[in-house]
Every structure is written in C-alpha cells, then in structure tokens.
CSV table of C-alpha atoms in Angstrom, one decimal:
chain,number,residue,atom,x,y,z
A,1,UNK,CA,-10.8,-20.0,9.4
A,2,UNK,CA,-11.6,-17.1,11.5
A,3,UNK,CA,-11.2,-13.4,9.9
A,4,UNK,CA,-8.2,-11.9,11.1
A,5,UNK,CA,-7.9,-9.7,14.3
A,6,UNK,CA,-6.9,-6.4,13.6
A,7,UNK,CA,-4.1,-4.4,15.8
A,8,UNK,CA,-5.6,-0.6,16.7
A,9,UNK,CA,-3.1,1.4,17.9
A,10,UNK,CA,-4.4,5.1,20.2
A,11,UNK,CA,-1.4,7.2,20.7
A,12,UNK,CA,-1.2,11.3,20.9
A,13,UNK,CA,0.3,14.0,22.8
A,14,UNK,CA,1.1,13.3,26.5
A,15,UNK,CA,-1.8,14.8,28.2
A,16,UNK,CA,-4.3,14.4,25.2
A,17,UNK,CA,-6.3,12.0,27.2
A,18,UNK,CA,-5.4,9.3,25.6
A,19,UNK,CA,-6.1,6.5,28.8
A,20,UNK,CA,-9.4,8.2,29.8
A,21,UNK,CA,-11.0,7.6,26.2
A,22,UNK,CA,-9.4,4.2,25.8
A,23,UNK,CA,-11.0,3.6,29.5
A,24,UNK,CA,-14.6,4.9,28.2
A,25,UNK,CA,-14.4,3.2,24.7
A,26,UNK,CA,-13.6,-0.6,26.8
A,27,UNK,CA,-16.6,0.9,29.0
A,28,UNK,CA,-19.0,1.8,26.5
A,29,UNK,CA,-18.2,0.6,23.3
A,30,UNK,CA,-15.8,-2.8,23.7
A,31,UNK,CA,-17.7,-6.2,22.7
A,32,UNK,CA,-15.1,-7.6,20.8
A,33,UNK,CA,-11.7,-6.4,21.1
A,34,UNK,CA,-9.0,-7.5,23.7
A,35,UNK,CA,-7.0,-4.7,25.6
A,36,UNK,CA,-3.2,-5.8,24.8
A,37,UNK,CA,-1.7,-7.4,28.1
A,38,UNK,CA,2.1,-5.8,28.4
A,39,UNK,CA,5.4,-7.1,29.8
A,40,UNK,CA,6.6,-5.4,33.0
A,41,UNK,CA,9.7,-5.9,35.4
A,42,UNK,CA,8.2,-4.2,38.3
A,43,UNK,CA,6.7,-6.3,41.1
A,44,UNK,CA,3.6,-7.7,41.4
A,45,UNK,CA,0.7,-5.7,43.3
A,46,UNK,CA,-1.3,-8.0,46.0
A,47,UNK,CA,-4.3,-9.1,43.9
A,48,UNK,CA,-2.7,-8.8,40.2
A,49,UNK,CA,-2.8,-11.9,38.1
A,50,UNK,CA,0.0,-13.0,36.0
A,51,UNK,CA,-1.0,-12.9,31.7
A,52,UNK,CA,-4.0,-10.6,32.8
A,53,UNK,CA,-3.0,-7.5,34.9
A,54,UNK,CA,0.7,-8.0,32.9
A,55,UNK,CA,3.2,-10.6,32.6
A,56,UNK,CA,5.5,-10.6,34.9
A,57,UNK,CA,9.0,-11.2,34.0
A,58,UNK,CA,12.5,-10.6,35.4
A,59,UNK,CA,15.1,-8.0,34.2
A,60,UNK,CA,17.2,-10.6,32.6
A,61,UNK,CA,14.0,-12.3,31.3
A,62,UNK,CA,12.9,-8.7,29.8
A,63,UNK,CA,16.0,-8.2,28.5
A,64,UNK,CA,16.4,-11.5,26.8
A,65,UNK,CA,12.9,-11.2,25.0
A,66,UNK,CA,14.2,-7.3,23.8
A,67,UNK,CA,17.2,-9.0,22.2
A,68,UNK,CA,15.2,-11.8,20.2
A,69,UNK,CA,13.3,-8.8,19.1
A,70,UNK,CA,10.0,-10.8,20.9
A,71,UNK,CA,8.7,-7.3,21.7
A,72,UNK,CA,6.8,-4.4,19.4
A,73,UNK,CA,8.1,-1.9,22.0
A,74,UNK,CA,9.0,-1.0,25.0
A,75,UNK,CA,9.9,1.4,27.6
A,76,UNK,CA,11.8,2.2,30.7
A,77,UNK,CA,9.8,4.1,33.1
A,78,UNK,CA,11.3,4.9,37.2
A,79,UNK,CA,13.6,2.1,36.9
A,80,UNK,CA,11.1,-0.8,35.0
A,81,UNK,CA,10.6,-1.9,31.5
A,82,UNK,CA,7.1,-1.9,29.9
A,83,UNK,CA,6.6,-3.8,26.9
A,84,UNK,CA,4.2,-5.6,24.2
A,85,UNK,CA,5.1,-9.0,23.6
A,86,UNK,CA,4.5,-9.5,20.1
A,87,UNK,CA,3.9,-13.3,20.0
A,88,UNK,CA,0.8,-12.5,22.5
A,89,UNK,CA,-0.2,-9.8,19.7
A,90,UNK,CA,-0.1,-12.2,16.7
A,91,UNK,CA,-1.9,-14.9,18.7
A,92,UNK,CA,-4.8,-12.9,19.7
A,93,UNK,CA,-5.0,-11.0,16.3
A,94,UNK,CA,-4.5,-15.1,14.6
A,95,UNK,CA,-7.5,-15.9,16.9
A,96,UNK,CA,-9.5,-13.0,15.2
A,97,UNK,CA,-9.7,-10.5,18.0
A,98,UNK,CA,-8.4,-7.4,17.6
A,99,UNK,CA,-5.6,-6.0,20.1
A,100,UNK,CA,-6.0,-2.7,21.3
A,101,UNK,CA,-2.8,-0.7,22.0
A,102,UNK,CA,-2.6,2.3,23.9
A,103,UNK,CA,1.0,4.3,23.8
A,104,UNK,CA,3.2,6.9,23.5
A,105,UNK,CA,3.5,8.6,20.0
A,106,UNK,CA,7.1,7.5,19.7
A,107,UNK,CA,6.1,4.0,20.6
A,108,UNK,CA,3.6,3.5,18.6
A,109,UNK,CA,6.2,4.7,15.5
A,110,UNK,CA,7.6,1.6,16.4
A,111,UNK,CA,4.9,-0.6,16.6
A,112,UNK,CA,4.0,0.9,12.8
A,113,UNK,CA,7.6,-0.2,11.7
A,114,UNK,CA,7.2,-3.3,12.5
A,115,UNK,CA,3.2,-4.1,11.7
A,116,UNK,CA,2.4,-1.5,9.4
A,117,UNK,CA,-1.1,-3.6,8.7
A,118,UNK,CA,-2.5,-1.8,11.9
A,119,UNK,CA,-4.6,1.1,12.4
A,120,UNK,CA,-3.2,3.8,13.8
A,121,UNK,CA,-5.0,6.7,15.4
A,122,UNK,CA,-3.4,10.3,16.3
A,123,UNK,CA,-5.8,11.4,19.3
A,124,UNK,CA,-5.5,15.4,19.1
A,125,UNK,CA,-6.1,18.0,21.5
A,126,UNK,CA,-9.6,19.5,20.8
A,127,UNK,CA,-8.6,23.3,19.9
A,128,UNK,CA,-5.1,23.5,18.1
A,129,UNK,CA,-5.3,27.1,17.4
A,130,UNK,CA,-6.0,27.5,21.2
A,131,UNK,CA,-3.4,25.5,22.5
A,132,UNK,CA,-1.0,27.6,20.7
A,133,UNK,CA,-2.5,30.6,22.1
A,134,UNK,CA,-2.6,28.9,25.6
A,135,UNK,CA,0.9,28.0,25.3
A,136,UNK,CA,1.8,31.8,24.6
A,137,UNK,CA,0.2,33.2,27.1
A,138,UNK,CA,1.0,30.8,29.4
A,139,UNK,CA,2.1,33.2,31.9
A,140,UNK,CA,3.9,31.2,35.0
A,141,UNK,CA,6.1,30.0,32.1
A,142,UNK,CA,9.9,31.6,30.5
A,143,UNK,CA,10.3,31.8,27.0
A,144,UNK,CA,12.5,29.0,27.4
A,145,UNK,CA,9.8,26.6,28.4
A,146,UNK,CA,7.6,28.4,26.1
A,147,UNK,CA,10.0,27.5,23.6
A,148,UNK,CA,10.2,23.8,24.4
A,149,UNK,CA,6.7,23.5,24.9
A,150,UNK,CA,5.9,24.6,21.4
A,151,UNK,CA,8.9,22.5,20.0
A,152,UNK,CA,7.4,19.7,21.8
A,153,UNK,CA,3.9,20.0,20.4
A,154,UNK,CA,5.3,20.6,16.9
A,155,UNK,CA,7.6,17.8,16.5
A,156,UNK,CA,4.2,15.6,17.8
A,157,UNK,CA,1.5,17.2,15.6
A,158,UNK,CA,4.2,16.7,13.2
A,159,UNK,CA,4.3,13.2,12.7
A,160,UNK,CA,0.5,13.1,12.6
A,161,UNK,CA,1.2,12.0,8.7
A,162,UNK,CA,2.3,8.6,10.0
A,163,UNK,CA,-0.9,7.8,10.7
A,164,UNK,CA,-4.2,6.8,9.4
A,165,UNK,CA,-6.8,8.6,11.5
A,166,UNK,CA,-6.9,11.5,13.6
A,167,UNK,CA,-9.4,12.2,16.3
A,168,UNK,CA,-9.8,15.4,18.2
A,169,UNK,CA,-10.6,14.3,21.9
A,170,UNK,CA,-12.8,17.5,22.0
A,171,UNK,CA,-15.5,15.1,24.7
A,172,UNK,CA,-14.2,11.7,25.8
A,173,UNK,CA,-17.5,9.7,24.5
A,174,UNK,CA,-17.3,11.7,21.0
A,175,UNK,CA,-13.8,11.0,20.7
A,176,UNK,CA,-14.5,6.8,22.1
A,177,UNK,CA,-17.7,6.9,19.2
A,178,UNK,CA,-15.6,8.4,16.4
A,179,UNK,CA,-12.7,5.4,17.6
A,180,UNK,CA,-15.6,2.8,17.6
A,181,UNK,CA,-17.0,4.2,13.6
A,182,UNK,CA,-13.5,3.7,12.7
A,183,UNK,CA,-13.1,0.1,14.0
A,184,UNK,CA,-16.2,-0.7,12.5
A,185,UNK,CA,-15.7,0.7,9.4
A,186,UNK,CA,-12.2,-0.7,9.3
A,187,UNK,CA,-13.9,-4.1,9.3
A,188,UNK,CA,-16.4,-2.9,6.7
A,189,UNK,CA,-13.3,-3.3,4.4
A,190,UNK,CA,-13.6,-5.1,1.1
A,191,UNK,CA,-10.0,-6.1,1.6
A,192,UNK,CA,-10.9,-7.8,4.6
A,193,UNK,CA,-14.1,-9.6,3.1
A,194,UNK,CA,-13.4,-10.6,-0.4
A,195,UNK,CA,-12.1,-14.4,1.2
A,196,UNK,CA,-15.3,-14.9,2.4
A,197,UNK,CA,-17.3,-13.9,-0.4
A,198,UNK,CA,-14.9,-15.1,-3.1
A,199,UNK,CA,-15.7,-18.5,-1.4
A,200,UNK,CA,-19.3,-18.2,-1.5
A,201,UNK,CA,-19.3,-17.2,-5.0
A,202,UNK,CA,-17.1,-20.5,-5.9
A,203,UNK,CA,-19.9,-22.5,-4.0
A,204,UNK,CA,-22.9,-20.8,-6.1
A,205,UNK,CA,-21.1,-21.5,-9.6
B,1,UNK,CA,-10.8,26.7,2.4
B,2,UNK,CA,-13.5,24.5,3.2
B,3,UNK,CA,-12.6,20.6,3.3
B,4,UNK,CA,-14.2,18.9,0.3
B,5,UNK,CA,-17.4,16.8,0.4
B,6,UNK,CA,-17.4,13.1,-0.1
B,7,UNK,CA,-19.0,11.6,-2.6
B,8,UNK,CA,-20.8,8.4,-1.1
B,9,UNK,CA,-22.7,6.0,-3.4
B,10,UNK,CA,-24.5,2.7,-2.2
B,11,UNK,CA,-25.0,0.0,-4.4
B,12,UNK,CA,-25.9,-3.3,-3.8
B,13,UNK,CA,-27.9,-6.6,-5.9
B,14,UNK,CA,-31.6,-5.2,-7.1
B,15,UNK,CA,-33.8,-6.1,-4.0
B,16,UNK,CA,-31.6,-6.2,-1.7
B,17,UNK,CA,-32.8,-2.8,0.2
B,18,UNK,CA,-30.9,0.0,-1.1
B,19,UNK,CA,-33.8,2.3,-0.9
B,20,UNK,CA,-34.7,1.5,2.5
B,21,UNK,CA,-31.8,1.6,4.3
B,22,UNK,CA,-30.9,4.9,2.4
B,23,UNK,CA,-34.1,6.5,3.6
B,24,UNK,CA,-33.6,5.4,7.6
B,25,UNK,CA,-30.1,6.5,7.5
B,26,UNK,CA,-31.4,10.0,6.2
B,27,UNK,CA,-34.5,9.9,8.5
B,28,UNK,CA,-31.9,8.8,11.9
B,29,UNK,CA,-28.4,9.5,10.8
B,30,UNK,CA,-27.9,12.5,8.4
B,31,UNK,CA,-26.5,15.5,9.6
B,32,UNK,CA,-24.8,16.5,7.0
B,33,UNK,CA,-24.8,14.9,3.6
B,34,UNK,CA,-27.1,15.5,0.6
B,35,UNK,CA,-29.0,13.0,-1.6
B,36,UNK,CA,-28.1,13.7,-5.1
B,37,UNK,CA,-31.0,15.1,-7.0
B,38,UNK,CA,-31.1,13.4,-10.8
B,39,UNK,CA,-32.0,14.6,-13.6
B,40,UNK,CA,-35.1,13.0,-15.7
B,41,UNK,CA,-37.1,13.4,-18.8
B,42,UNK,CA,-40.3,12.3,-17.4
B,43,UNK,CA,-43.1,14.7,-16.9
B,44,UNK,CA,-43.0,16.7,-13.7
B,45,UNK,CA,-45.7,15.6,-10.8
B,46,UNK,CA,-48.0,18.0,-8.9
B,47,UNK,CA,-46.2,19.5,-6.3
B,48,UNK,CA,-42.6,18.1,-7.4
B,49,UNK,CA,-40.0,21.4,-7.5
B,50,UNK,CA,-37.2,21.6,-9.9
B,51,UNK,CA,-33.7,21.3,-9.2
B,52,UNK,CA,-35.1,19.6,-5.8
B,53,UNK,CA,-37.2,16.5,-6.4
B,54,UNK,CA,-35.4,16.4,-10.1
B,55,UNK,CA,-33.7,18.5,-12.4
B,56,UNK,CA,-36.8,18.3,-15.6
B,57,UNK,CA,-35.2,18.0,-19.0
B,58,UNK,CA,-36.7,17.3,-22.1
B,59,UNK,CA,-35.3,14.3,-24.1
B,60,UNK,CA,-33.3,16.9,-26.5
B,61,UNK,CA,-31.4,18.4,-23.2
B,62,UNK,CA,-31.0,15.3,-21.5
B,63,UNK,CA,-29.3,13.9,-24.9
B,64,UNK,CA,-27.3,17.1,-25.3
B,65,UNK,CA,-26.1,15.9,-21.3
B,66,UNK,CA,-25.4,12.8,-22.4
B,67,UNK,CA,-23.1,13.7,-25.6
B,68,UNK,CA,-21.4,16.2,-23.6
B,69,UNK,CA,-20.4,13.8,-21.0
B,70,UNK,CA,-21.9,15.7,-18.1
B,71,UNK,CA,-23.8,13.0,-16.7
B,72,UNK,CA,-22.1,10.7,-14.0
B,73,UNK,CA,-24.2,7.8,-15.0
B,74,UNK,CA,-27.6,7.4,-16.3
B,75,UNK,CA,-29.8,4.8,-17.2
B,76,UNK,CA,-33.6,4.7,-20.0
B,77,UNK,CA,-35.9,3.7,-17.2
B,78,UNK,CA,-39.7,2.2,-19.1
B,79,UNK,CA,-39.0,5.2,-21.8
B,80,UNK,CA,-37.4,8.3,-19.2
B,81,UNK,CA,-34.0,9.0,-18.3
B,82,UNK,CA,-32.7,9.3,-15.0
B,83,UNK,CA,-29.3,10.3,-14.9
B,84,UNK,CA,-26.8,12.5,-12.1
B,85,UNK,CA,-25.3,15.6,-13.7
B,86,UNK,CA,-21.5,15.7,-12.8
B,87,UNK,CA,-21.4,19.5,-12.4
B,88,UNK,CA,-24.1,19.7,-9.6
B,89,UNK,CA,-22.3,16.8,-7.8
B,90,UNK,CA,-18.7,18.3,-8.6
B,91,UNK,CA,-20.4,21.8,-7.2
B,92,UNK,CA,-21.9,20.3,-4.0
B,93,UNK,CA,-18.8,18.5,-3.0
B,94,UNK,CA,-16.6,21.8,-3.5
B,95,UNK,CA,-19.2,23.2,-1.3
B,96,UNK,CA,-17.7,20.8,1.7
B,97,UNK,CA,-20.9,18.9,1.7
B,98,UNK,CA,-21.0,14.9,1.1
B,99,UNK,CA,-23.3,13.5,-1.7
B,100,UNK,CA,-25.0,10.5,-1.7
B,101,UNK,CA,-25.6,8.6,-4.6
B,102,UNK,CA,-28.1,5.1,-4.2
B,103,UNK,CA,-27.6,3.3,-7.8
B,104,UNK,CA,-27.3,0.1,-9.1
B,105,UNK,CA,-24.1,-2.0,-9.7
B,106,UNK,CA,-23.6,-1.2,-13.2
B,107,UNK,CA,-24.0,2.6,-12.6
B,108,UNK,CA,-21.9,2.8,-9.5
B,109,UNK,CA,-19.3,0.8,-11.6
B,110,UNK,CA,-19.6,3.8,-14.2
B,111,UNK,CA,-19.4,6.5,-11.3
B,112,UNK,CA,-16.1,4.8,-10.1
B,113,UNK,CA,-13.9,5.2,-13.8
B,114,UNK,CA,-15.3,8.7,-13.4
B,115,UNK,CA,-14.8,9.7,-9.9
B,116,UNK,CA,-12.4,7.3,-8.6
B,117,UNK,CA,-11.9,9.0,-4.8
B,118,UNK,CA,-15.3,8.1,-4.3
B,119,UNK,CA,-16.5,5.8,-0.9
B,120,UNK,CA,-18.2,2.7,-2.9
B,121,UNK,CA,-20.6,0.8,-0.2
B,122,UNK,CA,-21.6,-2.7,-1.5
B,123,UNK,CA,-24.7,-3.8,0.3
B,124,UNK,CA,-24.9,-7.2,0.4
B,125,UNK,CA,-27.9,-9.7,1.5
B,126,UNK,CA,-28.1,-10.7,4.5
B,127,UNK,CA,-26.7,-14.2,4.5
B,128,UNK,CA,-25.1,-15.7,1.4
B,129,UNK,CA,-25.8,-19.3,1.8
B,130,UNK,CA,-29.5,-18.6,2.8
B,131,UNK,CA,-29.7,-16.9,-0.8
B,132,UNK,CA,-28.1,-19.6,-2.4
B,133,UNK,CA,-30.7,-22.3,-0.9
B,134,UNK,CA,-33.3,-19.9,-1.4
B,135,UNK,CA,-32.5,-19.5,-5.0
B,136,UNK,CA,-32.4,-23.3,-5.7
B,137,UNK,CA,-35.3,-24.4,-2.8
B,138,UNK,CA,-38.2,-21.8,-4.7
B,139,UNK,CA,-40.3,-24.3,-6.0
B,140,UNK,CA,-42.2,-22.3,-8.4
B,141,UNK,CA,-39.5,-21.0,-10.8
B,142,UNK,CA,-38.1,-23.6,-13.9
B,143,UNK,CA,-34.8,-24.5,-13.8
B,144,UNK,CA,-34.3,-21.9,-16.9
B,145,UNK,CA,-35.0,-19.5,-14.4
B,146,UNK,CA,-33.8,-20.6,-11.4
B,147,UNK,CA,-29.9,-20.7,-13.4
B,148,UNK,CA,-30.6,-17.2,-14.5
B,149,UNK,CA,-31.1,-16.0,-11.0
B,150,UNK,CA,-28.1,-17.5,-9.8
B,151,UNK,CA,-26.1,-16.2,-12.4
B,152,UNK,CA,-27.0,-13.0,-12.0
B,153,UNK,CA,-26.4,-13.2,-8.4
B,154,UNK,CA,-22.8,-14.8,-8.7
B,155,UNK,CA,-21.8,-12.0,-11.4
B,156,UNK,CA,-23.1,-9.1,-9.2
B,157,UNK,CA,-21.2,-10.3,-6.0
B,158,UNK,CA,-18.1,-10.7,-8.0
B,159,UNK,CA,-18.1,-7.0,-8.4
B,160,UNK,CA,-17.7,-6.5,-5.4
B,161,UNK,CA,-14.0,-6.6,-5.4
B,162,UNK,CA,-14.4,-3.0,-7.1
B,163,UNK,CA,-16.1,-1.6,-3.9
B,164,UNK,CA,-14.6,0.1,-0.9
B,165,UNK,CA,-16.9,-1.7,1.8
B,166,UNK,CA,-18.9,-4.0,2.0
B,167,UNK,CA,-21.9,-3.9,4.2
B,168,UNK,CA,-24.6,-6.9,4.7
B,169,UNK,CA,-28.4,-5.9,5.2
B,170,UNK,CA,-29.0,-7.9,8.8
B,171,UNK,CA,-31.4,-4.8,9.9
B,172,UNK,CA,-31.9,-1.4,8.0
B,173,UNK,CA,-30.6,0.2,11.0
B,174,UNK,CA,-27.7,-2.4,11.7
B,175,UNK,CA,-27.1,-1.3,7.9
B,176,UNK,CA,-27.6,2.4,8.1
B,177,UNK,CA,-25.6,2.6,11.5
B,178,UNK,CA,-22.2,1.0,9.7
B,179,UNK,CA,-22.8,3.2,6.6
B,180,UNK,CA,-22.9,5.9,9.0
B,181,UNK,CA,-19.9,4.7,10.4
B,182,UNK,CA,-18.2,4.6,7.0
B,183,UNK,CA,-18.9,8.3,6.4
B,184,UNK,CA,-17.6,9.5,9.4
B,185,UNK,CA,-14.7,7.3,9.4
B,186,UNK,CA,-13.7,8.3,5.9
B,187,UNK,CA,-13.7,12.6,7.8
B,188,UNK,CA,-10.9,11.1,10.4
B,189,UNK,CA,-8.7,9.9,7.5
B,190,UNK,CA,-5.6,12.0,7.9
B,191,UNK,CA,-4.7,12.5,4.7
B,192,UNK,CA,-8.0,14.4,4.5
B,193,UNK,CA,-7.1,16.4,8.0
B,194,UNK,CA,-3.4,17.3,7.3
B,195,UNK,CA,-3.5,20.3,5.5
B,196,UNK,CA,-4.8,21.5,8.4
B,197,UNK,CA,-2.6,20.4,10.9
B,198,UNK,CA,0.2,21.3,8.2
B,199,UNK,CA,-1.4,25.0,8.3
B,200,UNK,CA,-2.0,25.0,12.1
B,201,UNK,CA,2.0,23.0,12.5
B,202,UNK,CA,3.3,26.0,10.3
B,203,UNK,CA,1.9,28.7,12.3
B,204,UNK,CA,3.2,27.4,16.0
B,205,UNK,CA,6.9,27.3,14.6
C-alpha cells in the first residue's frame, strides 16, 4: 500500500501573492505533487480539457454536488461557482500524491473543518510593521477606507492561529523553498513512517 | 524578545553516518545553528581551546555535574566522560540560536524526558531490507553473532517511534538537505511565529 498523499493547503491575504509562488513552487520545486483540479460552471475556453483545466459541470449539476456535501469548498465569483470536489481530493491523496490547494483564507477555514489532517500554510505579507504604516499613510485613501483596510488585515492576520505554518512571501523563490522544506519535512514525519518500519521490524524478528 | 533556539539532536543506529552527515550539513547548510560543545574529562590536546573544542573537567567536576543533574546526557567513553551541560544548552537556546546535538539512541532518548520540545531526527540506513540480507548473507560472522546484530538492530529501530522524524541516509547531502529542511520547517511553525503576529495584530487595532 502506497503512503498516503498528503492535502497542502496555501491561502493568505488577497494580494499576498499567493498564485505567483504556487506558480514558481509547480515551476521549480513540483516532482511529486498534483495541483487540485476544481469544479466550475462557467464555459469552457477553446482549448481547455475537461478533468484537467476544471471539470466542467452545469448550475444544477454544481448545485446538486454542494447539497451532497461532494465539495471541500466553493465560491461564487461574477456569476460562476468554483469548487474542490472532494472525492477527486481523497482519490488522489488515496493514490499517494499529495493535492495542492491554493485559496482564499476563508475557504481554506473550510477545507480545515472538514480535513483537518492537512497542512495548512498562512502566506504573509513580507513587512507587517510596514504594511501598517503603508496603510496609514496611504494618502489617496479616507479614514473610512483606512479603517476598513486595517479591519480587513486584522481580522486575516487574525486567524493565522488556525494554521500550522506561516511564511512571509518576502521573494517568491524564498517563500516557494521555505513551502517545499515544509512539504518535505512534513513527510519526514515519524507519524507518517512508523507503518513502514513497524513492518520491517516484524520481518527482521 | 528574541524567538528561542531549537534544540536539534540527530541520532540514528551506530554506523549508520551520524557524524558525516552532521559535518556536510555544517560545512553546506549551517547558517545559523551551533554544535553543542561537551564536556569531557579527558586530557586536553595541543591546540584544543576550552569552552570551544570541550569544556575540560576533571573527573571530581564532571561527577559533581553529574550529581547535580546538570548534564543533559553523558556517557564513560574507554575511561573519559563526555557529557552536554544543560545550562550552556538552556543559555544558547535563550540566546535565539539552535543547538545541535549528534548522540546515540540511548542518549537522545535521555535528552527527550529532559527537554521534551526538542526536534528528534532518527537517521536511519539506507534501505531496511538490504540491512536485513546483509546482516544474515555476511559470511564471516557465527550465527551467535549474526542474532546479536539483528537484535540490536530490531531494538534500535523500534525506538524510533519516540522520534520526531525520521530521515534515511541515501546520500550525506540527500540526508543533510532534509535535516535542513526539518530545521527550517520547525521556524515556520506558527505556534512559534504568533506572539508576533499577536504583538504586530495588537498594534494595527
């Protein structure tokens, strides 16, 4: 039986760079870990592949799979769902490939309720005490947007403790190496081992 | 407040190449943790320095260490002791610096009831069921001896359910790379970053 595939979950603030050092890490870093394929409603582009680009499903379809609870989470974005199916998460991670998620800090929340065996990582902006400053001085901005802005970035950095890791995306490849170390290491695990070598020591007896 | 050092220590089966892949992952990897310096009662070489090759004791100090509990582990070595003092480790850590302790399975055992938070790297040989062949194939040792060896083997990898990690010794610098990974994974944990955030979250609001 192959080890079992673990689920790495990349969320952060909107405009952390969350995509761009997923898109280096798969660039750099990936040899054996499976971008997860999402659900969408919106048409397909010329040239997309169904089960690759996304699967493609209809409203009703969608909707039917969010009320069997077939999905870790979704969204609705200009008038389409997005989604993770989670039978296509459990057979890749079954398989022993690890999914890779990439989502929204709210979303990924979700995901943690409902697979709290993943490994989820808060990307942070590089400088907090400069982002507060830069949100002060911001100087286009009212204090009413100032205000939001800084509630905004609270609440987030707030729910940091729900996770297991944090990275500060201070360059994208020191950001994708310090996501690779912890993949890695996560697999490093005794927890994760102690089958395999509990079965060897049985043999050697 | 500086964040506190880790305290690393790398154990693995004698032979297995503990010292070796300690010494590349200083000579390629380390930036910033320190290899413990011991403490021993044998007689100081030309050109050795106290308090950085070893800390020289005579046998009366070093058993006044030992009573007082202020060794980590230590071990009578062909008539010397070797042991870690607990204050310069406990010191260095406070410091923010990681230590790095190389030991054997016994000892690293002891250092765990004493400093539980601790990252505990088994290293492992390289392949299991080659070991186990090899063991029985080498055609020069008794059966006697032969049983001894695999005994030895089978009780040392069943400690390794009391480790953190487990890393197998492919290539020193396969091996020294996922150590490395280890160590800088263990920094990204949050719970080890959110008094910070807390701090930085406390100041925005």
């Amino acid at each position: 039986m192959a080890e079992q595939g673990l689920l790495i979950v990349l969320s952060g603030p909107s405009g952390v760079g969350k995509g761009t050092v997923r898109e280096h890490l798969f660039e750099h870093y990936n040899n054996d870990f499976d971008f997860s394929t999402s659900m969408t409603t919106r048409k397909k582009r010329e040239g997309e592949i169904d089960g690759e680009d996304y699967f493609f499903r209809t409203k009703e379809e969608f909707e039917h799979y969010i009320k069997e609870g077939k999905l870790l989470e979704y969204a609705n974005y200009v008038g389409n769902y997005y989604g993770t199916p989670i039978d296509y998460v459990n057979e890749t991670l079954d398989s022993g490939r690890d999914v890779f998620l990439e989502i929204e800090v709210q979303g990924a929340l979700k995901v943690k309720q409902r697979m709290p065996e993943g490994i989820f990582i808060f990307l942070s902006p590089p400088d907090l005490e400069e982002l507060k400053t830069r949100i002060e001085n911001r100087g286009t901005d009212g204090p009413e947007v100032i205000a939001q802005r800084m509630d905004k970035a609270v609440e987030e950095l707030g729910l940091i403790k729900y996770y297991d890791y944090v990275v500060e995306n201070d360059t994208v490849d020191r950001a994708a190496r310090k996501i690779r170390s912890i993949i890695e290491s996560e697999h490093l695990k005794v927890e994760r081992n102690i089958e395999r070598f509990s079965k060897i020591i049985e043999e050697m007896k």
